[in-house]
Coordinates of C-alpha atoms and ligand atoms in Angstrom, one line a residue:
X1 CA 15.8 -8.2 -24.8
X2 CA 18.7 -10.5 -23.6
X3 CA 17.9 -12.1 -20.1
X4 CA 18.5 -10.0 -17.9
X5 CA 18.2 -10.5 -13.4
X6 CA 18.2 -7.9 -11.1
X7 CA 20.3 -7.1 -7.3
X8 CA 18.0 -5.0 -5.4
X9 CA 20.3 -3.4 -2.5
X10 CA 18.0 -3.3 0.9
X11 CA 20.6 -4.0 3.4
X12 CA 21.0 -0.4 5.0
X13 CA 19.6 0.3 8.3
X14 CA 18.2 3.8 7.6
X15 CA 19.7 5.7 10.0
X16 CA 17.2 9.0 9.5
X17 CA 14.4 7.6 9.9
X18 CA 15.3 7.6 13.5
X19 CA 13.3 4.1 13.4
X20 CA 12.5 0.8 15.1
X21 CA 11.9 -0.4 12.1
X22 CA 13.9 -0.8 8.6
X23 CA 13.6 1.4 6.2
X24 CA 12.7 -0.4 3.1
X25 CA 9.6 -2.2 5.1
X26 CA 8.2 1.7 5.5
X27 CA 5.1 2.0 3.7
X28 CA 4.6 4.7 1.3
X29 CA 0.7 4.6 -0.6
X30 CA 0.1 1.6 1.2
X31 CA 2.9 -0.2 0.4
X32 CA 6.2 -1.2 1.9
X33 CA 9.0 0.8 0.0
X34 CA 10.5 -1.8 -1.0
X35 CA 7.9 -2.9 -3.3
X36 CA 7.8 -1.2 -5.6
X37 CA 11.8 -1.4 -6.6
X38 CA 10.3 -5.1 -7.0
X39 CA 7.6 -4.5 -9.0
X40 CA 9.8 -2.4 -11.3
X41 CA 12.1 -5.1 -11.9
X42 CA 9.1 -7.5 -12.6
X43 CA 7.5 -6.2 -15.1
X44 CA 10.8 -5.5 -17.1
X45 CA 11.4 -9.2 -16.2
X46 CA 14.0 -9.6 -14.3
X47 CA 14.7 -13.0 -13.2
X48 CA 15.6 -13.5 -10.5
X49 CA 15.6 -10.5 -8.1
X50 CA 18.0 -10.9 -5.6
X51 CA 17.7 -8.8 -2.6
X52 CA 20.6 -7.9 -0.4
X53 CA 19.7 -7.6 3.3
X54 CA 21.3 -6.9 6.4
X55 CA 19.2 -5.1 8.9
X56 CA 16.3 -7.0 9.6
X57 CA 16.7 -9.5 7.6
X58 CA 14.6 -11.8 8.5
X59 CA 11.4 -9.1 8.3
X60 CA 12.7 -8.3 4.7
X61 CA 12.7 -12.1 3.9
X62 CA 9.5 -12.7 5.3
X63 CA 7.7 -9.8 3.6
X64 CA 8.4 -12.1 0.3
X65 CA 8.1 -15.2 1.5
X66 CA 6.6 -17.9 -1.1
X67 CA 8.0 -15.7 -3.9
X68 CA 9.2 -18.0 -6.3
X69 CA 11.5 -15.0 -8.4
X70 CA 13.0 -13.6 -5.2
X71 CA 16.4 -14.7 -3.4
X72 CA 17.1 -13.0 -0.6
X73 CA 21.1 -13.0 0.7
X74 CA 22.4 -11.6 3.5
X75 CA 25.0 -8.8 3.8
X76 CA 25.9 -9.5 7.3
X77 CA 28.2 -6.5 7.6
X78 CA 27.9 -3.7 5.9
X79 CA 30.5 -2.6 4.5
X80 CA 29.7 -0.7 0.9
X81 CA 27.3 -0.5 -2.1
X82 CA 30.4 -3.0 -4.0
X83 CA 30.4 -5.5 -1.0
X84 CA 26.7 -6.0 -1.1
X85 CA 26.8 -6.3 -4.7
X86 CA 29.5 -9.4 -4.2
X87 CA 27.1 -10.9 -1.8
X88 CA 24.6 -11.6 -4.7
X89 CA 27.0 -13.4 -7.0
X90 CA 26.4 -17.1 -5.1
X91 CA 22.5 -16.7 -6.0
X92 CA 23.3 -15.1 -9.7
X93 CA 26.1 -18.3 -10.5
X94 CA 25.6 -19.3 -14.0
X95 CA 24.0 -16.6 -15.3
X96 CA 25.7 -14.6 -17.8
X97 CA 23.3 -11.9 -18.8
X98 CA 22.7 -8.2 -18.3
X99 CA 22.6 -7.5 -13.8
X100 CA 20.1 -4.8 -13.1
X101 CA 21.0 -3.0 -10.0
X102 CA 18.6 -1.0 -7.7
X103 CA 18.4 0.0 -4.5
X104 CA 15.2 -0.6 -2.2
X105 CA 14.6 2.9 -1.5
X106 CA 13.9 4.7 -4.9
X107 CA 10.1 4.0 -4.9
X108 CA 9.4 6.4 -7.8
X109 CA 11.9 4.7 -10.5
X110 CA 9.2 4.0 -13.4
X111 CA 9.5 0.4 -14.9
X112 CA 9.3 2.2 -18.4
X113 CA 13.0 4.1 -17.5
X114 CA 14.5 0.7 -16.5
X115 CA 13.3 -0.3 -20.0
X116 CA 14.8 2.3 -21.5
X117 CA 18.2 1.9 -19.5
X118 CA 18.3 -2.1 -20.4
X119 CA 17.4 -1.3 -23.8
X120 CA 20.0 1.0 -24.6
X121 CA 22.9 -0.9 -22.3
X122 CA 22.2 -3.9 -24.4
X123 CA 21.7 -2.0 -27.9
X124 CA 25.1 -0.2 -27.3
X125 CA 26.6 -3.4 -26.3
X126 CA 28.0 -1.6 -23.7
X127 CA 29.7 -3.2 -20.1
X128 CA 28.2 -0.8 -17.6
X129 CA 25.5 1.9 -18.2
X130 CA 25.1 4.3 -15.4
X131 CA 20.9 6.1 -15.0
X132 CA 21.9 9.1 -14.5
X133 CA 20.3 12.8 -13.8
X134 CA 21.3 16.5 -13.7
X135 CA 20.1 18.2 -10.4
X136 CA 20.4 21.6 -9.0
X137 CA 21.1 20.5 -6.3
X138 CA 23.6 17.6 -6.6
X139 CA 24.7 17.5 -2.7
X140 CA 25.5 14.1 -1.6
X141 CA 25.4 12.2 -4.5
X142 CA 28.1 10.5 -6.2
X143 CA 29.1 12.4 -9.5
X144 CA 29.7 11.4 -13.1
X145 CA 33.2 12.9 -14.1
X146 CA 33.3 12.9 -18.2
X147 CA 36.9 13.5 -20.5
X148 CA 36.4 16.6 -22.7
X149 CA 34.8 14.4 -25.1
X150 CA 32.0 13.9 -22.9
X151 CA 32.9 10.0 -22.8
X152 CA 32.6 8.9 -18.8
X153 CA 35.3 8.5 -16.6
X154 CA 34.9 7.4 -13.6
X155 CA 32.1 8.3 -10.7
X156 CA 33.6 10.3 -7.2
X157 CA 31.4 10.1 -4.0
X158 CA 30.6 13.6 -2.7
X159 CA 33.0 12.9 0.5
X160 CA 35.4 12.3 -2.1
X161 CA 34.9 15.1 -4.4
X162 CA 37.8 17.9 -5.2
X163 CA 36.1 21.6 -5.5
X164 CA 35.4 21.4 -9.2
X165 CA 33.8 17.8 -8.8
X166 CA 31.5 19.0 -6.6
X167 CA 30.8 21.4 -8.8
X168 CA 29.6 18.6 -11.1
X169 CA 25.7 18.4 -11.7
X170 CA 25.5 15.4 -13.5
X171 CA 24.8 12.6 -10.6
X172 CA 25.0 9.4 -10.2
X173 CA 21.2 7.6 -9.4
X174 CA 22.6 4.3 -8.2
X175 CA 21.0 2.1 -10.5
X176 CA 22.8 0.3 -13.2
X177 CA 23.1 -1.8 -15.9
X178 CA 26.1 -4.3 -15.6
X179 CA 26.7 -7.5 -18.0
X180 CA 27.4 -10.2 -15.1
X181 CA 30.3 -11.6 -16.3
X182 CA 32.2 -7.9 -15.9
X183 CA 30.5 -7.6 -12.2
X184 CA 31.7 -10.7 -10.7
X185 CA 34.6 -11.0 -12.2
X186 CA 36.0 -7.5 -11.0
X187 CA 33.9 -6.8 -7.8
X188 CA 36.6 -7.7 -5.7
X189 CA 39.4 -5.7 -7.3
X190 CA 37.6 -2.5 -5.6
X191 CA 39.5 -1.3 -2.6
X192 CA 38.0 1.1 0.2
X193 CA 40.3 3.8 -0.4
X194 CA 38.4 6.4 0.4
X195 CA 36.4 8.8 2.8
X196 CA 33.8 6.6 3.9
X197 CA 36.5 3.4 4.0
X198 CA 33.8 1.3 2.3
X199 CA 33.7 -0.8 -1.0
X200 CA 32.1 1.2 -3.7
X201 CA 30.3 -0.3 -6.5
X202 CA 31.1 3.1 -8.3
X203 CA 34.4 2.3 -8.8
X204 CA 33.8 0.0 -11.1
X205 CA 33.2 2.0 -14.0
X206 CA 36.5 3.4 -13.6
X207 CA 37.8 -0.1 -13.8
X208 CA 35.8 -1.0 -16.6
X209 CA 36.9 2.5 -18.4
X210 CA 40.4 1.7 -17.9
X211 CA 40.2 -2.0 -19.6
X212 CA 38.9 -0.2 -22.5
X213 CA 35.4 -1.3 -22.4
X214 CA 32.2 0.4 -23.1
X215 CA 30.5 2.5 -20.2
X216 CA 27.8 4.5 -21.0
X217 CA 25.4 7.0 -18.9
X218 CA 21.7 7.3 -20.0
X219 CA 20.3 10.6 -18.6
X220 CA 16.8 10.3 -16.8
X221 CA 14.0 12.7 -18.6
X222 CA 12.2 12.8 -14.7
X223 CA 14.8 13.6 -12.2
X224 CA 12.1 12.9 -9.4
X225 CA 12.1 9.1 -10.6
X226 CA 15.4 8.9 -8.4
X227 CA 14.7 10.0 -5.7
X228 CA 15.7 8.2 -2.5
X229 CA 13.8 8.1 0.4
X230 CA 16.2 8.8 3.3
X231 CA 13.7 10.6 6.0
X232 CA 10.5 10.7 7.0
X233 CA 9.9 14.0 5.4
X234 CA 10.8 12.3 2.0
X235 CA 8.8 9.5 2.7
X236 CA 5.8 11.4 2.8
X237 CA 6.9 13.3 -0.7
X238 CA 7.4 10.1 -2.4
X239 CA 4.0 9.3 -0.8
X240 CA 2.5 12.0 -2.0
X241 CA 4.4 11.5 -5.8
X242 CA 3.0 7.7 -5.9
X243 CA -0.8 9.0 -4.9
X244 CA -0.8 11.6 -7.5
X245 CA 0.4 9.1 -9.8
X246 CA -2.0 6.7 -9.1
X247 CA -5.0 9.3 -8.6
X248 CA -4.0 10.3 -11.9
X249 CA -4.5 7.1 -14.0
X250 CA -7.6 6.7 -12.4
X251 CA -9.0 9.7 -13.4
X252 CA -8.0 8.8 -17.2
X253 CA -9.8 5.6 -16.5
X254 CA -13.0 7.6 -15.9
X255 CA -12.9 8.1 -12.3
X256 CA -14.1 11.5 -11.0
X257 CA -11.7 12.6 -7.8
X258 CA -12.6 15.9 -6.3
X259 CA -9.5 17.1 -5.3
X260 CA -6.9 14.7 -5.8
X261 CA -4.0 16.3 -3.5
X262 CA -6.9 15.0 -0.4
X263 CA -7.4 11.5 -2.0
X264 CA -5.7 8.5 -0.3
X265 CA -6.1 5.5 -2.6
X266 CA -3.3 3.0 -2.2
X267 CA -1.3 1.1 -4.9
X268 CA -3.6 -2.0 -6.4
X269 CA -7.2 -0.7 -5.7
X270 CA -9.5 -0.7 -8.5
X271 CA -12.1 1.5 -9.7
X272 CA -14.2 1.5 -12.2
X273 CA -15.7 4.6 -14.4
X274 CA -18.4 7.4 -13.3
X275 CA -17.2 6.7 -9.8
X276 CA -17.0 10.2 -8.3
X277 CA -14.6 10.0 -4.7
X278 CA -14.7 13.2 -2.7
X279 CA -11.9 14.4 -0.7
X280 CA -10.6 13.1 2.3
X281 CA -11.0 9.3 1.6
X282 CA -8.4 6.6 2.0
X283 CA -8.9 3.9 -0.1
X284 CA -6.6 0.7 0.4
X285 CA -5.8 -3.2 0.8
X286 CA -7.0 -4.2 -2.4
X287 CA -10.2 -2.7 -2.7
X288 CA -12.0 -3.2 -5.9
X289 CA -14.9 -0.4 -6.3
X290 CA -17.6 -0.6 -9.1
X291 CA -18.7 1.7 -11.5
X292 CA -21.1 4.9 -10.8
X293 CA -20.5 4.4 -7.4
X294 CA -21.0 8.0 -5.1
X295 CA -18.1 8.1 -2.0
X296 CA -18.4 11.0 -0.3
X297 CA -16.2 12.8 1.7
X298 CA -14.4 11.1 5.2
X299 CA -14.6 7.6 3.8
X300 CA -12.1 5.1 4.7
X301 CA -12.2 2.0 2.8
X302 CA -10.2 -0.7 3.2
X303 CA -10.0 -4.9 1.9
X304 CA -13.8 -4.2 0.3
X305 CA -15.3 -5.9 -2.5
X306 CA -17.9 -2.4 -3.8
X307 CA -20.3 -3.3 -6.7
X308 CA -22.0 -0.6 -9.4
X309 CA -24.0 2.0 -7.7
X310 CA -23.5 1.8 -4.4
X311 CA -23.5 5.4 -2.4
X312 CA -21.1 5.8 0.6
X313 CA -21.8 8.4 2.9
X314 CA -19.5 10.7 4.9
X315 CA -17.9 9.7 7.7
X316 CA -18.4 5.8 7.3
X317 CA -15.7 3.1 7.9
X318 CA -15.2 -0.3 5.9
X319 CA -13.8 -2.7 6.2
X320 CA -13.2 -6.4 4.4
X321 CA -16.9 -5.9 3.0
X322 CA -18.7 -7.0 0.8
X323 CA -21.9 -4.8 -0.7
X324 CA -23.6 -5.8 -3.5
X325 CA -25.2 -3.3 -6.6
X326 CA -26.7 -0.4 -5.1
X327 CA -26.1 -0.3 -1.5
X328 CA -26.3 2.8 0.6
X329 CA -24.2 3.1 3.5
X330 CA -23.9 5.8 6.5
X331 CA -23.3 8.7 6.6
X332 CA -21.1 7.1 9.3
X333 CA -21.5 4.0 9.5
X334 CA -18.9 1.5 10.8
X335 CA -18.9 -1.8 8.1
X336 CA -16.4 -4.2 10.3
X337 CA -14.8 -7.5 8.8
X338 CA -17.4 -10.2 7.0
X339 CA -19.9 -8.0 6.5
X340 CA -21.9 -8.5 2.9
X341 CA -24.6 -6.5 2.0
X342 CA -26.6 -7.7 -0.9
X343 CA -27.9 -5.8 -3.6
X344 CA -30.2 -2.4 -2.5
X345 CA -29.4 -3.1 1.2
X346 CA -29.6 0.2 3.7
X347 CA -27.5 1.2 6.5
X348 CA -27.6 4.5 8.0
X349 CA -26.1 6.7 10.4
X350 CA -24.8 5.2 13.4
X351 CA -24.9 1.2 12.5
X352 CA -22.6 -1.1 13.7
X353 CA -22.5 -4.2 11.6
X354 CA -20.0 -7.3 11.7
X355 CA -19.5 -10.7 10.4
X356 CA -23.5 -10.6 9.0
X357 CA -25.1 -11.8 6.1
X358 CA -28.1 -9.1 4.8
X359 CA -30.5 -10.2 2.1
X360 CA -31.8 -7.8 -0.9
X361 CA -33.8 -4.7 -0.1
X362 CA -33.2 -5.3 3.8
X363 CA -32.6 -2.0 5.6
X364 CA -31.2 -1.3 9.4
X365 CA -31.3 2.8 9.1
X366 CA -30.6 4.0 12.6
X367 CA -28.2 3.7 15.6
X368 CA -28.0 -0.4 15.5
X369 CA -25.3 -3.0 16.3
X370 CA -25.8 -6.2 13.9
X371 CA -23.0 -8.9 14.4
X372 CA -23.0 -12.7 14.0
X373 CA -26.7 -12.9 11.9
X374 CA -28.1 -14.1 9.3
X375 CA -30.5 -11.8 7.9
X376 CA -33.1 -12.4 4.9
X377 CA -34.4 -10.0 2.4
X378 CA -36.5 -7.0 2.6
X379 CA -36.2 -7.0 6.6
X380 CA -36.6 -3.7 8.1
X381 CA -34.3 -3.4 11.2
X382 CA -35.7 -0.4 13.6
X383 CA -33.7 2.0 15.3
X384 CA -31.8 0.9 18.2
X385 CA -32.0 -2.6 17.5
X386 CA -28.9 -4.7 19.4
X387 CA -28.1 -8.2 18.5
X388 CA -26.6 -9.4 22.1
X389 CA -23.9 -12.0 20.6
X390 CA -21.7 -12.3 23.1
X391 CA -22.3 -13.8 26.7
X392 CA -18.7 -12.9 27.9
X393 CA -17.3 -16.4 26.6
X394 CA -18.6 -17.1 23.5
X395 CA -20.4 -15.3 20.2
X396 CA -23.7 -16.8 19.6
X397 CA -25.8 -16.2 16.0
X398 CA -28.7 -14.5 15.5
X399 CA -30.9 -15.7 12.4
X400 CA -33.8 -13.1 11.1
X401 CA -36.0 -14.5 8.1
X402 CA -37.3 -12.4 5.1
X403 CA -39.7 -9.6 5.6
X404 CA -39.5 -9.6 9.3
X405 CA -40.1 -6.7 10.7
X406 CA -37.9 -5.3 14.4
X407 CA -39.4 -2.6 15.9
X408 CA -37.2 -0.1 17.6
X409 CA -34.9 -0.7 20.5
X410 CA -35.4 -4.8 20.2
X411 CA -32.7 -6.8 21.6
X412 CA -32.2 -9.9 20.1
X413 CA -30.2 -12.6 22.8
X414 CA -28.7 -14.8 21.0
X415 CA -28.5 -17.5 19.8
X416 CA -32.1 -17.0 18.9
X417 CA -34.4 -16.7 15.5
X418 CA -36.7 -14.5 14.4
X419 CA -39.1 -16.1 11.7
X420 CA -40.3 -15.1 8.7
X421 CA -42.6 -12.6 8.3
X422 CA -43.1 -11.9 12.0
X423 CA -43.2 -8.6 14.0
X424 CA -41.3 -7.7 16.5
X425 CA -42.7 -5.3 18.8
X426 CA -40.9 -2.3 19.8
X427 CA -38.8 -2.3 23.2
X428 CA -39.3 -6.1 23.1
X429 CA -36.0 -8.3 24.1
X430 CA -36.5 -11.4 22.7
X431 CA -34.8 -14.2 24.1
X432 CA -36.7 -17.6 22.8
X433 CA -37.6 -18.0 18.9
X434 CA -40.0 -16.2 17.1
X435 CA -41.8 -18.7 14.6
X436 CA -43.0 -17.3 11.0
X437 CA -45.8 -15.1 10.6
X438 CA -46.4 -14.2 14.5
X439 CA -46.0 -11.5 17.0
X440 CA -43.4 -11.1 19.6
X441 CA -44.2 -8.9 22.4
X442 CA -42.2 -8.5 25.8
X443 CA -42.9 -5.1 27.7
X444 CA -43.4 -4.6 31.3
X445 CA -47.2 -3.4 31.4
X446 CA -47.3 0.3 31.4
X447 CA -48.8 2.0 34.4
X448 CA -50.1 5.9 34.7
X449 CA -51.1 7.7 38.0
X450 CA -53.0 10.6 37.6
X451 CA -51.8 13.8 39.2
X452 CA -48.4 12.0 40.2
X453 CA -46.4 15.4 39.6
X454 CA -48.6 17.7 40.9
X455 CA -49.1 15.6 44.4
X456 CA -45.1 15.6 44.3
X457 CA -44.9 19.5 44.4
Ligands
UD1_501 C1 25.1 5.7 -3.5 C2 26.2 5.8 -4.5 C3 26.2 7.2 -5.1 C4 24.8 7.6 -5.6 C5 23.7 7.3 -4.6 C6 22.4 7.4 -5.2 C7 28.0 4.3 -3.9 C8 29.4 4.2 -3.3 N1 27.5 5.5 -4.0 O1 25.5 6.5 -2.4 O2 27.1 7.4 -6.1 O3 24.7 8.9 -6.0 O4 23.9 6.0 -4.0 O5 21.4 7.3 -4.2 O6 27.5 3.3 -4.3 N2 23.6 -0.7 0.9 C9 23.8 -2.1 1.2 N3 24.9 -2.5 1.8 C10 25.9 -1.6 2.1 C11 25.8 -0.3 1.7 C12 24.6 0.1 1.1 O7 22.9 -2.9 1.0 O8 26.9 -2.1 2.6 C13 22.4 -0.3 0.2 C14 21.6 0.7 1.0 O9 20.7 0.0 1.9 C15 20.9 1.5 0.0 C16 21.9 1.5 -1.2 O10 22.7 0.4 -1.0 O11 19.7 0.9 -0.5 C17 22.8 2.7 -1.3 O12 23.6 2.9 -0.2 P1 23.9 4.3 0.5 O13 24.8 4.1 1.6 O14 22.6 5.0 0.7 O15 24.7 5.0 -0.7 P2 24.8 6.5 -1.0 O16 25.8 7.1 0.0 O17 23.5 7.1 -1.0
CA502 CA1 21.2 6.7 -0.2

């Protein structure tokens, strides 16, 4: 394949999604729209990507900032697919390849179809190659208009359209194939002529057609690969197309999904084989999940790190984790940032953990806050157990040694340690160190009158 760089057209406002923010930076499966246009254009390795912004600029740029492949240019005014094209040629001086050209809001284009188009543009030797699709429905796009040999004429907008044009169902997907030297050198011949008064890159197949050199369509085989989100009602269908997608080469991996029309797992998480997921989870930010792993239904998952075996139980919430082989967690059970969990570790129903460390074996199965500690192995954690680690100003640590046992409803005021191998007694607030191998007790001496009630009455 001849080198070949890509435009990726972003500057559009998106006026439907009636939004504060742009429309590319909408995330669809977890990931801005805009992304995966990118990604696309990556693997078939374009180089650079140029992306032409307008509104919000400055967001767009900053969403790839410190990415060496992508130039961002600004389309200050926009004034047509053509003019934002002519806005790229500054960053693409010099190069004299094949120009990819996409638009940031077709999330469901398939890198394998831009190989296909780049491959045949370049095969065929051709000047411009236009991805095409027939629709049932062709409203609104622009329309590829063929001589009776079937060769292709020119494209016409739908605003431009005479009655037997529109009656064309052969449309035009907005992504191309152009060899540079074509595209720069006649981008500014295009005139806004037309309904919209706008600068249409369109029009230059007509002017490429009419200096007698080769301009091709290439047909899509998935019609739905070109879809462009415009609303929030296709958002959520592309949404739905890129989860189903995803779900779907995870279960050829070897992942069991219950029902995977209820499964939210975002782009980029991993998981690993004999995993069964149940419905209703939402699965994102890079989450890397081992294998033979249970997650049952109501899970949301997010930024964790989930070795083999490990068994997560309805309703529970994680997040930036860590668990080790084997873990049990919930049924819900809130895991907040910095939490790691080594290997057999049990938290149940109602526990509260964050920024901890918790040894092998160590369990904390009831109704329990654990921030800001440090906790050894095989520790047993009672129910109602509080780790006070914040006096109003600052978060202190608690430190709880291996084997220790907490007895229910301990509060441990911190910064404080517990030793290890010590007791601590139930209802005890501890609130000096516990050395190894002792007893802590604190309980206001319990007191019974006899016949109290029945004096009362
Ligand atoms: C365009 C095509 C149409 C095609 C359709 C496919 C033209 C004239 N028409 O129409 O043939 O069927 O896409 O979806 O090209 N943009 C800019 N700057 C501008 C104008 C647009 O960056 O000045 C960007 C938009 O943000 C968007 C893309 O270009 O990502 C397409 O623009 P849009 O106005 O949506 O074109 P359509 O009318 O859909
Ligand atoms: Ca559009």
């Amino acid at each position: 394949m001849d080198h070949v760089a890509a435009i990726l057209l972003a500057a559009g406002k998106g006026t439907r999604m009636k939004s504060g923010l742009v429309k590319v930076l909408h995330p669809a499966a977890g990931q801005p729209l805009i992304d995966y246009p990118v990604a696309a254009a990556r693997t078939v390795g374009a180089k650079p990507v140029v992306l032409v912004a307008g509104h919000q600029a400055e967001a767009v740029q900053g969403h790839y900032r410190g990415a060496e492949d992508i130039r961002c240019v600004l389309q200050k005014e926009q004034l047509g697919t053509g003019h934002a094209v002519a806005c790229a040629r500054e960053a693409l001086a010099g190069f004299d390849g094949t120009v990819l050209i996409l638009c940031g809001d077709t999330p469901l284009l398939r890198a394998e179809t831009l190989e296909r188009l780049i491959g045949f543009h370049q095969a065929q030797g051709a000047t411009v190659t236009v991805l095409t699709a027939a629709l049932d429905d062709p409203y609104g796009y622009g329309r590829i208009v063929r001589d009776g040999s079937g060769a292709v004429l020119r494209i016409v907008e739908q605003k431009d359209a005479d009655p037997e044009e529109q009656e064309i169902r052969e449309i035009n997907s907005g992504i191309y194939c152009m060899d540079a030297a074509f595209l720069f050198g006649n981008i500014d011949s295009v005139g806004s002529d037309n309904a919209q008064k706008e600068f249409y890159l369109t029009d230059l197949v007509a002017v490429a057609v009419q200096k007698g050199l080769t301009c091709l369509a290439l047909e899509s085989d998935d019609p739905e690969e070109i879809m462009g989100v415009n609303d929030r009602s296709q958002l959520a269908e592309a949404a739905r197309i890129l989860r189903r997608r995803f779900n779907r080469e995870l279960m050829l991996s070897g992942v069991t999904i219950i029902d995977p029309d209820q499964t939210y797992i975002d782009r980029g998480v991993v998981i690993g084989p004999d995993t069964v997921i149940h419905p209703n989870c939402h699965i994102g930010g890079k989450t890397i999940i081992g294998s033979g792993c249970t997650i049952d239904n109501g899970v949301t998952i997010s930024g964790c790190r989930i070795a083999d075996g490990c068994h997560i139980k309805s309703g529970s919430v994680l997040e930036d984790s860590e668990l080790h082989e084997a873990v049990a967690v919930g049924p819900m059970a809130h895991l907040r940032p910095g939490t790691v969990l080594h290997a057999h570790v049990k938290i149940g129903n109602f526990v509260e953990t964050k920024k901890i460390v918790m040894g092998e074996g160590s369990k904390a199965s009831h109704l329990t806050y654990l921030g800001d500690a440090e906790i050894g192995r095989d520790v047993n954690i009672g129910c109602g157990t509080i780790t006070c680690n914040y006096d109003g100003v600052n978060k202190h640590r608690t430190v709880i040694g291996d084997r220790a046992f907490i007895g229910s409803d301990v509060q441990l005021v911190a910064p404080v340690t517990v030793g290890r191998n010590s007791l601590v007694a139930a209802g005890t607030t501890v609130t000096n160190d516990v050395p190894p191998d002792s007893l802590a007790i604190s309980r206001v001496p319990q007191v019974n009158k006899d016949g109290w009630r029945l004096k009362k009455k």
